[in-house]
Amino acid sequence: MIAVITICSASRLDHVRRQQRLLTPEPVRRIVVWLDADAPPSVPEFAGAEMLHVPPGEQGLRLAAGRDRGAEAALEAGATLLVLLDADCLPGPDLLARYSAAAAAHPGALLCGPVTYLPEGVLPEDAGDLPALTAPHAARPAPPDGENVPGEHRLFWSLSFAVTAEAWRTVGGFDESYEGYGGEDTDFAFTARAAGVPLVWVGGAHAYHQHHPTSTPPWQHLDDILRNGRLFADRWGTWPMRGWLDAFAEAGAIERTPAGWRRSPAAPDRSGPHG
């Protein structure tokens, strides 16, 4: 049995509704984990999905805990393949079939599919419209359809990935010490690597990321990035999200010290759209 797990908040509700409409024809177990403090809404597109509620922690939304609760519910229901799909992502018409085939060939691996970032205003309502929009993000491998290739764990992202029940239990899930934005997915990948779980890129398992406003760098997540980055660095000896850290440093918002990155005393007061 395949379970598709999605974490969701009010800011991404419309995106998840569209995602769930495209998943409804599939014979899969759908699990939606609501991360806001308020109870999850009742919307037609969630009919038939199992709804779980993981309220925020002291530091913000609990993305890691939400994914863990969703995976636990799927495993308890007997799922043999877990597909974790970001709230913003639409499943390509062959995503589940390609992940299933890859899981049969690589049952102990962390499986990742290519992701296309859709332009603003492009809101597909039919899975048949997606293949023509395919343009995988250049920062990640995109093997030909049906081919699986080994990859580097540092390139893992949680937008779209799959694991067998066996591989999930080997990794042990996400570290729930992470709250708010960033770091928990790279920690998960490094934990997989330490446990001997390889990463494999799955050709043809396309997902399509729906556009939403954000800022570059993500100023609204600066404190989360510093806090979660330090947690990661204490564990793994290196800081994640280096591109964002470099951008914040160039803007004068943070500075490097012998103990790691911190806010600069004269950091500009910046904010941006939530992403």
Short mmCIF file of C-alpha atoms in Angstrom, two decimals:
data_model
loop_
_atom_site.label_atom_id
_atom_site.label_comp_id
_atom_site.label_asym_id
_atom_site.label_seq_id
_atom_site.Cartn_x
_atom_site.Cartn_y
_atom_site.Cartn_z
CA MET A 1 0.00 0.00 0.00
CA ILE A 2 1.22 3.48 -0.90
CA ALA A 3 0.60 6.40 1.46
CA VAL A 4 1.03 10.00 0.31
CA ILE A 5 1.81 12.31 3.24
CA THR A 6 1.51 16.10 3.06
CA ILE A 7 2.03 18.71 5.76
CA CYS A 8 -0.23 21.74 5.39
CA SER A 9 -1.01 25.14 6.91
CA ALA A 10 -3.56 27.83 6.10
CA SER A 11 -1.04 29.72 3.96
CA ARG A 12 -0.82 26.72 1.62
CA LEU A 13 -4.43 25.54 1.77
CA ASP A 14 -5.30 26.32 -1.85
CA HIS A 15 -2.14 24.56 -3.06
CA VAL A 16 -2.93 21.43 -1.06
CA ARG A 17 -6.53 21.42 -2.24
CA ARG A 18 -5.29 21.35 -5.84
CA GLN A 19 -2.78 18.63 -4.96
CA GLN A 20 -5.41 16.48 -3.30
CA ARG A 21 -7.74 16.80 -6.29
CA LEU A 22 -5.00 15.36 -8.51
CA LEU A 23 -4.32 12.56 -6.02
CA THR A 24 -7.97 11.55 -5.56
CA PRO A 25 -8.15 9.21 -8.60
CA GLU A 26 -5.12 7.27 -7.34
CA PRO A 27 -5.64 4.15 -5.20
CA VAL A 28 -3.50 5.45 -2.36
CA ARG A 29 -3.93 6.34 1.28
CA ARG A 30 -3.81 10.13 1.65
CA ILE A 31 -2.64 11.67 4.91
CA VAL A 32 -2.75 15.43 5.49
CA VAL A 33 -1.06 16.83 8.61
CA TRP A 34 -2.34 20.25 9.70
CA LEU A 35 0.39 22.38 11.32
CA ASP A 36 -1.46 25.51 12.45
CA ALA A 37 -2.74 26.04 15.99
CA ASP A 38 -6.38 26.07 14.94
CA ALA A 39 -8.15 22.83 14.09
CA PRO A 40 -7.89 21.74 10.44
CA PRO A 41 -10.69 22.92 8.15
CA SER A 42 -13.25 20.66 6.56
CA VAL A 43 -12.95 21.05 2.79
CA PRO A 44 -14.31 18.80 0.04
CA GLU A 45 -10.88 18.07 -1.42
CA PHE A 46 -9.77 16.47 1.86
CA ALA A 47 -12.65 13.99 1.85
CA GLY A 48 -11.24 10.50 2.15
CA ALA A 49 -7.91 11.72 3.49
CA GLU A 50 -6.80 11.03 7.04
CA MET A 51 -6.42 14.37 8.82
CA LEU A 52 -3.90 14.74 11.64
CA HIS A 53 -3.17 17.81 13.76
CA VAL A 54 0.33 18.78 14.94
CA PRO A 55 0.12 22.28 16.48
CA PRO A 56 3.11 24.66 16.41
CA GLY A 57 5.87 24.49 19.01
CA GLU A 58 7.51 27.36 20.87
CA GLN A 59 9.68 28.22 17.85
CA GLY A 60 7.12 27.85 15.07
CA LEU A 61 5.59 25.24 12.79
CA ARG A 62 6.73 21.69 13.50
CA LEU A 63 7.50 20.42 10.01
CA ALA A 64 9.68 17.55 11.23
CA ALA A 65 7.12 16.37 13.79
CA GLY A 66 4.33 16.68 11.23
CA ARG A 67 6.11 14.42 8.76
CA ASP A 68 6.87 11.94 11.53
CA ARG A 69 3.24 11.78 12.68
CA GLY A 70 2.09 11.28 9.11
CA ALA A 71 4.60 8.48 8.55
CA GLU A 72 3.65 6.79 11.83
CA ALA A 73 -0.03 6.82 10.86
CA ALA A 74 0.80 5.37 7.44
CA LEU A 75 2.95 2.60 8.89
CA GLU A 76 0.30 1.72 11.47
CA ALA A 77 -2.19 1.37 8.59
CA GLY A 78 0.13 -1.06 6.83
CA ALA A 79 1.72 1.20 4.20
CA THR A 80 4.77 -0.31 2.54
CA LEU A 81 5.80 2.81 0.58
CA LEU A 82 5.71 6.34 1.97
CA VAL A 83 5.61 9.24 -0.49
CA LEU A 84 6.12 12.63 1.14
CA LEU A 85 4.93 15.47 -1.05
CA ASP A 86 5.35 19.11 -0.11
CA ALA A 87 2.21 21.23 0.29
CA ASP A 88 3.14 23.24 -2.80
CA CYS A 89 3.77 20.23 -5.04
CA LEU A 90 1.46 18.63 -7.57
CA PRO A 91 2.09 14.96 -8.41
CA GLY A 92 2.99 14.23 -12.00
CA PRO A 93 0.89 11.53 -13.67
CA ASP A 94 3.71 8.97 -13.36
CA LEU A 95 5.10 10.03 -9.98
CA LEU A 96 3.64 7.16 -7.95
CA ALA A 97 4.37 4.52 -10.59
CA ARG A 98 8.00 5.63 -10.91
CA TYR A 99 8.50 5.72 -7.14
CA SER A 100 6.93 2.27 -6.82
CA ALA A 101 9.23 0.81 -9.48
CA ALA A 102 12.28 2.48 -7.92
CA ALA A 103 11.31 1.16 -4.47
CA ALA A 104 11.16 -2.37 -5.88
CA ALA A 105 14.63 -1.94 -7.39
CA HIS A 106 16.14 -0.05 -4.42
CA PRO A 107 14.08 -1.00 -1.33
CA GLY A 108 16.62 0.34 1.13
CA ALA A 109 17.15 3.75 -0.52
CA LEU A 110 15.97 7.31 -0.09
CA LEU A 111 14.20 8.06 -3.40
CA CYS A 112 13.99 11.56 -4.86
CA GLY A 113 12.20 12.76 -7.99
CA PRO A 114 12.80 15.88 -10.10
CA VAL A 115 10.83 19.03 -9.29
CA THR A 116 9.65 21.67 -11.76
CA TYR A 117 8.96 25.18 -10.44
CA LEU A 118 5.82 26.49 -12.14
CA PRO A 119 5.63 30.17 -13.14
CA GLU A 120 3.29 32.57 -11.37
CA GLY A 121 -0.28 32.20 -12.57
CA VAL A 122 0.16 28.65 -13.88
CA LEU A 123 -2.35 26.59 -11.87
CA PRO A 124 -2.97 23.21 -13.56
CA GLU A 125 -6.23 21.49 -12.69
CA ASP A 126 -5.62 18.31 -14.69
CA ALA A 127 -2.68 15.93 -14.35
CA GLY A 128 -2.63 15.60 -18.13
CA ASP A 129 -1.56 19.25 -18.38
CA LEU A 130 1.61 18.71 -16.33
CA PRO A 131 3.98 16.87 -18.71
CA ALA A 132 4.07 19.81 -21.12
CA LEU A 133 5.21 22.06 -18.25
CA THR A 134 8.13 19.85 -17.24
CA ALA A 135 11.35 21.80 -16.71
CA PRO A 136 13.22 20.26 -13.74
CA HIS A 137 15.15 22.56 -11.43
CA ALA A 138 18.73 22.68 -12.66
CA ALA A 139 20.21 22.40 -9.16
CA ARG A 140 19.16 18.75 -8.85
CA PRO A 141 19.65 15.65 -11.05
CA ALA A 142 16.86 14.75 -13.46
CA PRO A 143 17.53 11.29 -14.95
CA PRO A 144 15.68 10.14 -18.06
CA ASP A 145 12.26 8.62 -17.50
CA GLY A 146 12.59 5.17 -15.96
CA GLU A 147 16.26 5.51 -15.03
CA ASN A 148 17.51 5.63 -11.44
CA VAL A 149 20.89 7.11 -10.56
CA PRO A 150 22.76 7.40 -7.23
CA GLY A 151 23.09 10.87 -5.75
CA GLU A 152 24.67 12.94 -3.01
CA HIS A 153 22.79 13.27 0.27
CA ARG A 154 23.60 16.98 0.52
CA LEU A 155 21.30 17.58 -2.48
CA PHE A 156 18.27 15.96 -0.83
CA TRP A 157 15.21 18.14 -0.52
CA SER A 158 11.91 17.29 1.04
CA LEU A 159 9.66 18.65 -1.73
CA SER A 160 9.13 15.16 -3.12
CA PHE A 161 10.64 11.91 -1.89
CA ALA A 162 9.73 8.33 -1.12
CA VAL A 163 10.97 5.59 1.17
CA THR A 164 9.91 2.05 1.87
CA ALA A 165 8.69 1.28 5.37
CA GLU A 166 11.95 -0.57 5.93
CA ALA A 167 14.09 2.42 4.88
CA TRP A 168 12.04 4.85 7.00
CA ARG A 169 12.56 2.71 10.09
CA THR A 170 16.29 2.49 9.35
CA VAL A 171 16.61 6.28 9.20
CA GLY A 172 14.34 6.75 12.22
CA GLY A 173 12.34 9.68 10.86
CA PHE A 174 12.99 13.40 11.21
CA ASP A 175 14.59 15.03 14.24
CA GLU A 176 11.77 16.89 15.97
CA SER A 177 14.18 19.30 17.67
CA TYR A 178 13.86 21.37 14.50
CA GLU A 179 11.01 23.87 14.59
CA GLY A 180 10.27 26.61 12.11
CA TYR A 181 11.94 26.89 8.73
CA GLY A 182 14.96 24.99 7.49
CA GLY A 183 17.54 22.37 8.30
CA GLU A 184 15.34 19.40 9.18
CA ASP A 185 15.41 17.94 5.68
CA THR A 186 19.20 18.10 5.32
CA ASP A 187 19.51 16.58 8.80
CA PHE A 188 17.22 13.74 7.69
CA ALA A 189 19.43 13.11 4.64
CA PHE A 190 22.64 13.17 6.68
CA THR A 191 21.07 10.78 9.17
CA ALA A 192 20.18 8.47 6.28
CA ARG A 193 23.75 8.61 5.02
CA ALA A 194 25.10 7.82 8.48
CA ALA A 195 22.73 4.84 8.66
CA GLY A 196 23.97 3.50 5.33
CA VAL A 197 20.82 4.43 3.41
CA PRO A 198 21.78 5.50 -0.14
CA LEU A 199 20.07 8.29 -2.06
CA VAL A 200 18.71 7.55 -5.55
CA TRP A 201 17.28 10.02 -8.07
CA VAL A 202 14.23 8.61 -9.84
CA GLY A 203 13.74 9.59 -13.47
CA GLY A 204 10.15 10.33 -14.40
CA ALA A 205 8.90 10.82 -10.80
CA HIS A 206 8.08 14.43 -11.57
CA ALA A 207 6.50 16.85 -9.12
CA TYR A 208 5.43 20.41 -9.95
CA HIS A 209 5.94 23.18 -7.39
CA GLN A 210 3.16 25.77 -7.44
CA HIS A 211 4.27 29.38 -7.29
CA HIS A 212 3.91 31.45 -4.13
CA PRO A 213 5.36 34.82 -3.08
CA THR A 214 8.58 34.76 -1.09
CA SER A 215 11.68 36.85 -0.58
CA THR A 216 15.28 36.13 -1.51
CA PRO A 217 16.93 35.60 0.86
CA PRO A 218 13.99 34.59 3.09
CA TRP A 219 14.15 37.42 5.64
CA GLN A 220 11.05 36.19 7.46
CA HIS A 221 12.94 32.99 8.33
CA LEU A 222 16.28 34.52 9.38
CA ASP A 223 16.02 33.57 13.06
CA ASP A 224 14.79 30.07 12.21
CA ILE A 225 17.72 29.58 9.85
CA LEU A 226 20.22 30.69 12.49
CA ARG A 227 18.66 28.55 15.23
CA ASN A 228 18.19 25.41 13.15
CA GLY A 229 21.51 25.95 11.40
CA ARG A 230 23.32 25.94 14.74
CA LEU A 231 21.50 22.76 15.79
CA PHE A 232 22.62 21.13 12.54
CA ALA A 233 26.20 22.42 12.88
CA ASP A 234 26.51 21.13 16.44
CA ARG A 235 25.54 17.69 15.20
CA TRP A 236 27.28 17.46 11.83
CA GLY A 237 30.15 19.94 12.09
CA THR A 238 29.02 22.12 9.17
CA TRP A 239 26.28 24.68 8.56
CA PRO A 240 23.42 23.96 6.13
CA MET A 241 21.65 26.51 3.93
CA ARG A 242 24.96 28.12 3.02
CA GLY A 243 23.48 30.04 0.10
CA TRP A 244 21.03 31.83 2.39
CA LEU A 245 23.70 32.44 5.03
CA ASP A 246 26.02 34.00 2.47
CA ALA A 247 23.21 36.23 1.21
CA PHE A 248 22.31 37.37 4.73
CA ALA A 249 25.98 38.05 5.48
CA GLU A 250 26.38 40.10 2.29
CA ALA A 251 23.36 42.17 3.37
CA GLY A 252 24.96 42.82 6.75
CA ALA A 253 22.32 40.89 8.69
CA ILE A 254 24.60 38.19 10.15
CA GLU A 255 28.26 37.72 10.91
CA ARG A 256 30.58 34.77 11.34
CA THR A 257 32.16 34.26 14.77
CA PRO A 258 34.37 31.48 16.13
CA ALA A 259 31.18 29.94 17.53
CA GLY A 260 29.31 30.16 14.22
CA TRP A 261 26.83 32.51 12.57
CA ARG A 262 24.84 35.07 14.56
CA ARG A 263 22.81 38.22 13.95
CA SER A 264 24.95 41.31 13.39
CA PRO A 265 24.57 44.01 16.08
CA ALA A 266 23.44 46.45 13.36
CA ALA A 267 21.35 43.93 11.41
CA PRO A 268 18.77 45.65 9.17
CA ASP A 269 15.13 45.20 10.08
CA ARG A 270 13.83 43.36 7.03
CA SER A 271 10.75 41.27 6.38
CA GLY A 272 9.14 39.69 3.37
CA PRO A 273 6.34 37.42 2.24
CA HIS A 274 6.08 34.12 4.06
CA GLY A 275 7.41 31.23 2.00
#
